[in-house]
Coordinates of C-alpha atoms and ligand atoms in Angstrom, one line a residue:
M1 CA 0.0 0.0 0.0
Q2 CA 1.3 3.5 -0.8
N3 CA 1.4 6.5 1.6
F4 CA -1.7 8.7 1.6
D5 CA -3.3 11.7 3.3
Y6 CA -6.9 10.9 4.2
N7 CA -9.2 13.9 3.8
I8 CA -12.7 13.7 2.5
P9 CA -14.2 17.1 3.6
T10 CA -17.6 16.9 2.2
K11 CA -20.4 16.8 5.0
V12 CA -23.0 14.4 4.0
Y13 CA -26.7 14.7 5.1
F14 CA -28.1 11.4 4.1
G15 CA -31.8 10.4 4.1
K16 CA -35.4 11.4 4.1
G17 CA -36.0 15.1 4.9
Q18 CA -32.5 16.2 4.9
I19 CA -33.2 19.1 2.5
E20 CA -33.8 21.1 5.7
K21 CA -30.1 21.2 6.1
L22 CA -29.9 23.5 3.0
G23 CA -30.1 26.4 5.4
E24 CA -26.5 25.6 6.4
I25 CA -25.4 27.5 3.2
K26 CA -25.7 30.6 5.6
N27 CA -22.5 29.4 7.2
Y28 CA -20.6 30.1 4.0
A29 CA -22.7 32.4 1.7
S30 CA -25.6 34.6 1.5
R31 CA -26.3 35.0 -2.2
V32 CA -26.1 31.9 -4.3
L33 CA -26.4 30.7 -7.9
M34 CA -28.7 27.7 -8.1
V35 CA -27.7 25.5 -11.0
Y36 CA -30.0 22.9 -12.4
G37 CA -30.9 20.9 -15.5
G38 CA -33.8 20.6 -17.9
G39 CA -36.6 20.7 -15.2
S40 CA -36.8 17.2 -13.6
I41 CA -36.3 18.9 -10.2
K42 CA -39.4 20.9 -10.8
R43 CA -41.4 17.9 -11.9
A44 CA -40.3 15.9 -8.9
G45 CA -41.1 18.7 -6.4
I46 CA -37.5 19.0 -5.3
Y47 CA -37.2 22.6 -6.6
D48 CA -40.2 23.8 -4.4
Q49 CA -38.7 22.1 -1.3
A50 CA -35.3 23.6 -1.9
V51 CA -36.7 27.1 -2.5
S52 CA -38.8 27.0 0.6
V53 CA -35.8 26.2 2.8
L54 CA -33.7 28.9 1.1
R55 CA -36.5 31.5 1.7
E56 CA -36.9 30.4 5.3
N57 CA -33.2 31.0 6.0
G58 CA -33.0 34.4 4.1
I59 CA -30.7 33.1 1.5
E60 CA -30.9 35.0 -1.7
F61 CA -30.6 33.0 -5.0
F62 CA -30.4 33.4 -8.8
E63 CA -31.0 30.7 -11.1
L64 CA -29.2 29.1 -14.0
S65 CA -31.3 26.3 -15.6
G66 CA -31.0 24.1 -18.6
V67 CA -27.6 22.6 -17.9
D68 CA -27.2 19.8 -20.5
P69 CA -26.3 16.3 -19.7
N70 CA -22.5 16.4 -20.6
P71 CA -22.3 19.9 -19.5
R72 CA -20.9 22.6 -21.9
L73 CA -18.3 25.2 -21.4
E74 CA -20.6 27.9 -22.7
T75 CA -23.1 27.1 -19.8
V76 CA -20.0 27.4 -17.3
Q77 CA -19.2 30.8 -18.8
L78 CA -22.8 32.0 -18.5
G79 CA -22.8 30.9 -14.9
K80 CA -19.4 32.7 -14.3
K81 CA -20.9 35.9 -15.8
L82 CA -24.0 35.8 -13.6
C83 CA -22.1 35.2 -10.5
L84 CA -19.8 38.3 -11.2
D85 CA -22.6 40.5 -12.4
K86 CA -24.8 39.8 -9.4
G87 CA -22.0 39.6 -6.9
L88 CA -22.8 36.0 -5.7
D89 CA -20.8 34.2 -3.2
G90 CA -21.7 30.6 -3.6
V91 CA -23.0 28.0 -6.1
L92 CA -25.8 25.5 -5.3
A93 CA -26.1 22.5 -7.6
I94 CA -29.4 20.6 -7.6
G95 CA -29.3 17.6 -9.9
G96 CA -27.1 14.9 -11.2
G97 CA -23.4 14.8 -12.1
S98 CA -24.0 17.4 -15.0
S99 CA -25.4 20.2 -12.8
I100 CA -22.8 19.4 -10.0
D101 CA -20.0 19.4 -12.4
C102 CA -21.2 22.6 -14.1
S103 CA -21.5 24.2 -10.6
K104 CA -18.0 23.3 -9.8
A105 CA -16.6 24.7 -13.0
I106 CA -18.5 27.9 -12.5
A107 CA -17.2 28.2 -8.9
A108 CA -13.6 27.8 -10.1
A109 CA -14.2 30.1 -13.1
V110 CA -15.3 33.0 -10.9
K111 CA -11.9 33.1 -9.2
Y112 CA -9.8 32.7 -12.3
D113 CA -9.1 35.6 -14.8
G114 CA -8.6 33.4 -17.8
N115 CA -10.9 30.8 -19.6
V116 CA -11.7 28.0 -17.2
W117 CA -11.1 25.6 -20.0
D118 CA -7.3 26.3 -19.5
M119 CA -7.7 24.3 -16.2
T120 CA -8.4 21.1 -18.1
S121 CA -4.9 21.0 -19.3
D122 CA -3.3 22.4 -16.1
W123 CA -5.1 21.6 -12.9
S124 CA -2.8 23.8 -10.8
L125 CA -4.5 26.8 -12.2
M126 CA -7.5 26.2 -9.9
Q127 CA -6.3 28.0 -6.8
D128 CA -9.6 29.1 -5.4
A129 CA -13.4 28.8 -6.0
L130 CA -16.7 29.9 -4.6
P131 CA -18.1 27.3 -2.1
V132 CA -20.1 24.7 -3.6
F133 CA -23.2 23.0 -2.1
V134 CA -25.0 20.1 -3.6
V135 CA -28.5 18.5 -3.5
S136 CA -28.0 15.2 -5.5
T137 CA -30.8 13.8 -7.5
M138 CA -29.1 10.8 -9.1
A139 CA -26.9 8.0 -8.0
A140 CA -24.0 7.8 -10.6
T141 CA -21.0 10.0 -10.9
G142 CA -20.1 10.7 -7.3
S143 CA -19.4 14.3 -8.0
E144 CA -21.3 15.0 -4.8
M145 CA -18.3 14.1 -2.9
D146 CA -15.4 14.5 -5.1
A147 CA -13.0 17.1 -6.4
Y148 CA -13.7 16.7 -10.2
A149 CA -15.8 18.3 -12.9
V150 CA -16.1 17.1 -16.6
I151 CA -16.9 19.6 -19.1
T152 CA -17.6 19.4 -22.9
N153 CA -16.1 21.9 -25.4
T154 CA -18.5 21.8 -28.3
E155 CA -16.1 23.8 -30.4
T156 CA -13.3 21.4 -30.2
N157 CA -15.4 18.2 -29.5
E158 CA -13.4 17.6 -26.3
K159 CA -14.7 16.3 -23.0
K160 CA -12.1 17.0 -20.4
D161 CA -12.0 17.2 -16.5
L162 CA -10.7 19.7 -14.2
G163 CA -10.2 19.2 -10.5
G164 CA -8.9 20.5 -7.2
D165 CA -9.7 20.8 -3.5
P166 CA -11.4 24.3 -3.9
V167 CA -14.4 22.7 -5.6
I168 CA -15.1 19.7 -3.4
P169 CA -18.6 20.4 -2.0
K170 CA -19.0 21.8 1.4
F171 CA -21.9 19.7 1.9
S172 CA -24.1 17.2 0.0
I173 CA -27.7 16.4 0.6
L174 CA -28.4 12.8 -0.3
D175 CA -32.1 12.0 -0.1
P176 CA -32.7 8.7 -1.7
K177 CA -36.3 9.6 -2.3
F178 CA -35.1 12.4 -4.7
T179 CA -33.9 9.7 -7.0
Y180 CA -37.4 7.9 -7.3
S181 CA -38.1 9.9 -10.4
V182 CA -34.9 9.0 -12.3
P183 CA -36.0 7.1 -15.5
K184 CA -35.0 3.4 -15.9
F185 CA -32.4 4.1 -18.5
Q186 CA -30.6 6.7 -16.4
T187 CA -30.8 4.6 -13.3
A188 CA -29.1 1.8 -15.2
A189 CA -26.5 4.1 -16.7
G190 CA -25.8 5.3 -13.2
A191 CA -25.3 2.0 -11.9
A192 CA -22.8 1.2 -14.7
D193 CA -20.9 4.4 -13.8
I194 CA -20.7 3.6 -10.2
I195 CA -19.2 0.2 -11.1
S196 CA -16.8 1.8 -13.6
H197 CA -15.5 4.1 -10.9
V198 CA -14.6 1.1 -8.8
F199 CA -13.1 -0.7 -11.8
E200 CA -10.8 2.3 -12.2
V201 CA -9.7 1.7 -8.6
Y202 CA -9.9 -2.0 -8.3
F203 CA -7.8 -3.1 -11.1
N204 CA -4.5 -1.6 -10.1
R205 CA -0.9 -2.4 -9.8
T206 CA -0.4 -1.6 -6.1
P207 CA 0.7 -4.6 -4.1
K208 CA -1.1 -5.6 -0.9
A209 CA -3.9 -3.0 -0.9
Y210 CA -6.1 -5.9 0.5
L211 CA -8.5 -3.7 2.4
Q212 CA -9.2 -1.5 -0.6
K213 CA -10.0 -4.5 -2.8
R214 CA -12.4 -5.9 -0.3
M215 CA -14.1 -2.6 0.2
S216 CA -14.4 -2.3 -3.6
E217 CA -16.0 -5.6 -3.9
A218 CA -18.5 -4.6 -1.3
V219 CA -19.4 -1.6 -3.4
M220 CA -19.7 -3.6 -6.7
K221 CA -21.8 -6.2 -5.0
T222 CA -24.2 -3.6 -3.7
V223 CA -24.7 -2.2 -7.1
I224 CA -25.2 -5.6 -8.7
K225 CA -27.8 -6.4 -6.0
Y226 CA -29.7 -3.2 -6.0
G227 CA -29.2 -1.7 -9.6
P228 CA -31.7 -4.1 -11.2
I229 CA -34.1 -3.6 -8.2
A230 CA -34.1 0.2 -8.7
V231 CA -34.6 -0.1 -12.4
N232 CA -37.7 -2.4 -12.0
D233 CA -39.0 -0.8 -8.8
P234 CA -38.1 3.0 -8.8
K235 CA -39.7 3.7 -5.5
N236 CA -37.8 1.1 -3.5
Y237 CA -36.1 3.1 -0.9
E238 CA -33.7 0.4 0.2
A239 CA -32.4 0.0 -3.5
R240 CA -32.3 3.9 -4.1
A241 CA -30.4 4.4 -0.7
N242 CA -27.8 1.7 -1.3
L243 CA -27.1 3.0 -4.8
M244 CA -26.9 6.5 -3.6
W245 CA -24.3 5.8 -0.9
A246 CA -22.4 3.5 -3.4
S247 CA -22.2 6.4 -5.8
S248 CA -20.4 8.5 -3.3
L249 CA -18.2 5.9 -1.9
A250 CA -17.1 4.6 -5.2
I251 CA -15.0 7.9 -6.0
N252 CA -14.7 9.8 -2.9
G253 CA -11.1 8.5 -2.2
L254 CA -12.1 5.8 0.4
L255 CA -11.4 3.0 -2.1
S256 CA -8.5 4.7 -3.8
N257 CA -6.4 6.0 -1.0
G258 CA -3.1 4.0 -0.9
C259 CA -3.4 2.8 -4.5
Y260 CA -1.5 3.9 -7.5
L261 CA -4.1 5.0 -10.1
D262 CA -4.2 6.4 -13.6
W263 CA -7.7 6.0 -15.0
G264 CA -7.8 4.0 -18.2
I265 CA -11.4 3.2 -19.0
H266 CA -13.0 6.7 -18.8
P267 CA -11.1 8.5 -21.5
I268 CA -12.3 5.8 -23.9
E269 CA -15.8 6.6 -23.0
H270 CA -15.4 10.4 -23.0
E271 CA -14.7 10.4 -26.7
L272 CA -18.1 8.9 -27.3
S273 CA -19.7 11.5 -25.1
A274 CA -17.8 14.3 -26.6
Y275 CA -18.6 13.5 -30.3
F276 CA -22.0 11.8 -30.0
D277 CA -23.5 13.0 -26.8
V278 CA -23.6 9.3 -25.6
T279 CA -24.9 9.0 -22.1
H280 CA -21.7 8.5 -19.9
G281 CA -22.9 5.4 -18.0
A282 CA -24.3 3.8 -21.1
G283 CA -21.1 4.3 -23.1
L284 CA -19.1 2.8 -20.2
A285 CA -21.3 -0.3 -20.1
V286 CA -20.4 -1.0 -23.6
V287 CA -16.7 -0.2 -23.2
M288 CA -15.9 -2.0 -20.0
P289 CA -16.4 -5.7 -20.9
A290 CA -14.4 -5.1 -24.2
W291 CA -11.7 -3.3 -22.2
M292 CA -11.5 -6.2 -19.7
E293 CA -11.1 -8.8 -22.5
H294 CA -8.4 -6.7 -24.1
V295 CA -6.2 -6.2 -21.0
L296 CA -6.6 -9.8 -19.8
Q297 CA -3.0 -11.2 -20.2
D298 CA -0.6 -13.2 -18.1
D299 CA 0.2 -10.4 -15.6
T300 CA -3.4 -9.3 -15.1
V301 CA -5.3 -12.7 -15.2
E302 CA -5.0 -13.3 -11.5
Q303 CA -6.8 -10.0 -10.8
F304 CA -9.5 -10.8 -13.1
A305 CA -9.9 -14.3 -11.7
E306 CA -10.1 -12.9 -8.3
Y307 CA -12.7 -10.4 -9.5
A308 CA -14.8 -13.2 -11.0
V309 CA -14.7 -15.3 -7.8
N310 CA -15.2 -12.5 -5.2
V311 CA -17.8 -10.5 -7.0
W312 CA -19.7 -13.0 -9.2
G313 CA -19.2 -16.2 -7.1
V314 CA -17.5 -18.0 -10.2
E315 CA -16.3 -21.5 -9.3
A316 CA -12.5 -21.5 -9.4
E317 CA -11.7 -25.0 -8.0
G318 CA -9.6 -27.0 -10.4
R319 CA -10.1 -24.6 -13.3
D320 CA -7.7 -22.6 -15.5
Q321 CA -7.4 -18.9 -14.4
Y322 CA -8.2 -17.5 -17.8
E323 CA -11.4 -19.6 -18.0
V324 CA -12.5 -18.2 -14.5
A325 CA -11.6 -14.6 -15.5
R326 CA -13.5 -14.9 -18.8
E327 CA -16.7 -16.2 -17.0
G328 CA -16.4 -13.1 -14.8
I329 CA -16.1 -10.8 -17.7
A330 CA -19.1 -12.6 -19.4
K331 CA -21.3 -12.1 -16.2
T332 CA -20.3 -8.4 -16.3
R333 CA -21.6 -8.0 -19.8
D334 CA -24.6 -10.0 -19.1
F335 CA -25.3 -7.8 -16.0
F336 CA -25.2 -4.6 -18.0
V337 CA -27.3 -5.8 -20.9
N338 CA -29.8 -8.3 -19.4
D339 CA -30.1 -7.2 -15.8
L340 CA -29.9 -3.4 -16.3
G341 CA -31.2 -3.3 -19.9
L342 CA -28.4 -1.2 -21.3
P343 CA -27.2 -1.4 -25.0
G344 CA -24.4 -3.7 -25.5
T345 CA -22.8 -2.2 -28.7
L346 CA -21.6 1.0 -30.0
H347 CA -23.8 0.5 -32.9
E348 CA -26.8 0.7 -30.7
L349 CA -25.6 3.9 -29.2
N350 CA -25.6 5.4 -32.8
V351 CA -21.8 5.9 -32.9
P352 CA -20.8 5.8 -36.6
E353 CA -18.4 3.1 -37.4
D354 CA -16.2 5.3 -39.6
S355 CA -15.5 7.5 -36.4
L356 CA -13.7 4.8 -34.4
E357 CA -10.3 5.4 -35.9
M358 CA -10.4 9.2 -35.3
M359 CA -11.6 8.7 -31.7
A360 CA -8.7 6.2 -31.1
G361 CA -6.3 8.6 -32.6
N362 CA -7.3 11.4 -30.2
L363 CA -6.2 9.1 -27.3
N364 CA -2.7 8.8 -28.8
G365 CA -0.2 9.1 -25.9
V366 CA -2.9 9.6 -23.3
L367 CA -3.2 6.1 -21.8
T368 CA 0.5 5.4 -21.1
G369 CA 0.5 5.1 -17.3
T370 CA -2.7 3.0 -16.9
F371 CA -3.3 -0.5 -15.5
V372 CA -2.4 -1.8 -18.9
P373 CA -0.9 1.0 -21.1
M374 CA -2.7 1.5 -24.3
T375 CA -1.6 2.5 -27.8
T376 CA -3.8 4.0 -30.4
E377 CA -4.1 0.5 -31.9
D378 CA -5.2 -1.0 -28.6
V379 CA -8.0 1.6 -28.2
L380 CA -9.2 1.0 -31.8
A381 CA -9.3 -2.7 -31.2
I382 CA -11.5 -2.2 -28.1
Y383 CA -13.8 0.2 -30.1
K384 CA -14.0 -2.3 -32.9
A385 CA -14.7 -5.2 -30.4
C386 CA -17.6 -3.1 -29.0
Y387 CA -19.1 -2.4 -32.4
Ligands
NZQ401 O1 -31.6 17.8 -16.9 P1 -32.2 17.3 -15.7 O2 -33.6 17.8 -15.5 O3 -31.3 17.5 -14.5 O4 -32.5 15.8 -16.0 C1 -31.4 14.7 -15.9 C2 -30.9 14.4 -17.3 O5 -31.8 14.3 -18.2 C3 -32.1 13.5 -15.3 N1 -32.3 13.4 -14.0 C4 -31.3 13.7 -13.0 N2 -32.0 13.5 -11.7 C5 -33.3 13.2 -12.0 C6 -33.5 13.2 -13.4 N3 -34.6 12.8 -14.0 C7 -35.6 12.6 -13.1 N4 -35.5 12.6 -11.7 C8 -34.3 12.9 -11.1 N5 -34.2 12.9 -9.8 O6 -31.1 12.4 -15.7 C9 -30.5 12.9 -16.9 C10 -29.0 12.8 -16.7 O7 -28.5 13.7 -15.7 P2 -26.9 13.9 -15.6 O8 -26.8 14.9 -14.4 O9 -26.3 14.2 -16.9 O10 -26.4 12.4 -15.2 P3 -25.2 11.9 -14.4 O11 -25.3 12.2 -13.0 O12 -24.9 10.6 -14.9 O13 -24.0 12.9 -14.8 C11 -23.2 12.7 -16.0 C12 -22.2 13.7 -16.1 O14 -21.2 13.6 -15.1 C13 -19.9 13.3 -15.7 C14 -20.2 12.5 -16.9 O15 -19.1 12.6 -17.8 C15 -21.4 13.4 -17.5 O16 -21.0 14.5 -18.0 N6 -19.0 12.6 -14.7 C16 -18.6 13.3 -13.6 C17 -17.7 12.8 -12.7 C18 -17.2 13.5 -11.6 N7 -17.5 14.8 -11.4 O17 -16.5 13.0 -10.6 C19 -17.2 11.4 -12.8 C20 -18.0 10.6 -13.9 O18 -17.0 9.6 -14.3 C21 -18.4 11.3 -15.1 O19 -17.5 11.6 -16.0
ZN402 ZN1 -17.9 7.9 -14.6

């Protein structure tokens, strides 16, 4: 296990009725920008509840609505302008990862004189940010408890992340009932995203991070148990609650502290979202099994066989490790397609076949330090295997 500093500073208010805690914004800010998406929070009654608590507590707010899934740089710039024009001192995200990420980028942009897009190439440019507060309405990205924001630049067709301590939410309100209205497809895509965050941590080259491995398996098994229940029974509190907490734990540092990591799967998906507006978790569900098959080799087979046994209960006694590993990968694909009902190919996600080479080319030199380093040819082979 490597050295690490443990610091997960987001205060979490988990459970029914926790929206009342929104008043705690007063401890940090008095005039906030409320950032949300296309209106699901209004339809689900979350907007009204939030507004009522803000008013009761005398917190002034201005609104930026219409944040797109795969949030865009121009929306971030609009939010920055609103904050500066109105003299706002905090950003409140109400929504899924897109609204939260957009809020984080706005919060950082306000404190930076240049174009916030610069930060996607140089994270050290983020020195300060307005405080960020979150009401999460989806179990997926874990953005409610992490330091990252992923933004799409539609001019250059790039989807890149920025990150830093200043944008870690001060607090996040996680009421599982707020996720009851998430549609089946988004629930399923969110479950796949949670699992992907664990994969990025679980498959690593750090020796003897035993505890992290076992905790990661617990999070994966939770999603495997409750993902399909939430898809088929959207108002099942137990399922929604377990997914919501799994979403945060998958990426908040708990599973990754002490491990050497350089994420290798997400960049392969981000190309799909950047060019074809693919839903992040749905793209990942297609890419992940193909990635696993591609990186299965003599120095990784033990980890994949361990995954098959511990997560999927595959029988290993007297069997070849490759056979065990391949059964685990097959079960993973089956889970995404048959249990969660997600598409199984890039073709179904409307990604044109003649774009595969170009997207693979964009990742030239990007995936060199990952679990298994990838050349352009490797990435292309994965895309082709997914088609
Ligand atoms: O537009 P609204 O009204 O918000 O509707 C959204 C959207 O249509 C809807 N939705 C959210 N909560 C709902 C709901 N519908 C009904 N009831 C509710 N309670 O679901 C749709 C998808 O929302 P979005 O916020 O886009 O989903 P998600 O949470 O999956 O976020 C995806 C974005 O996060 C990035 C992704 O790349 C993508 O851009 N990621 C952020 C990460 C991070 N910050 O750490 C890590 C992830 O790997 C990921 O890359
Ligand atoms: Zn993700």
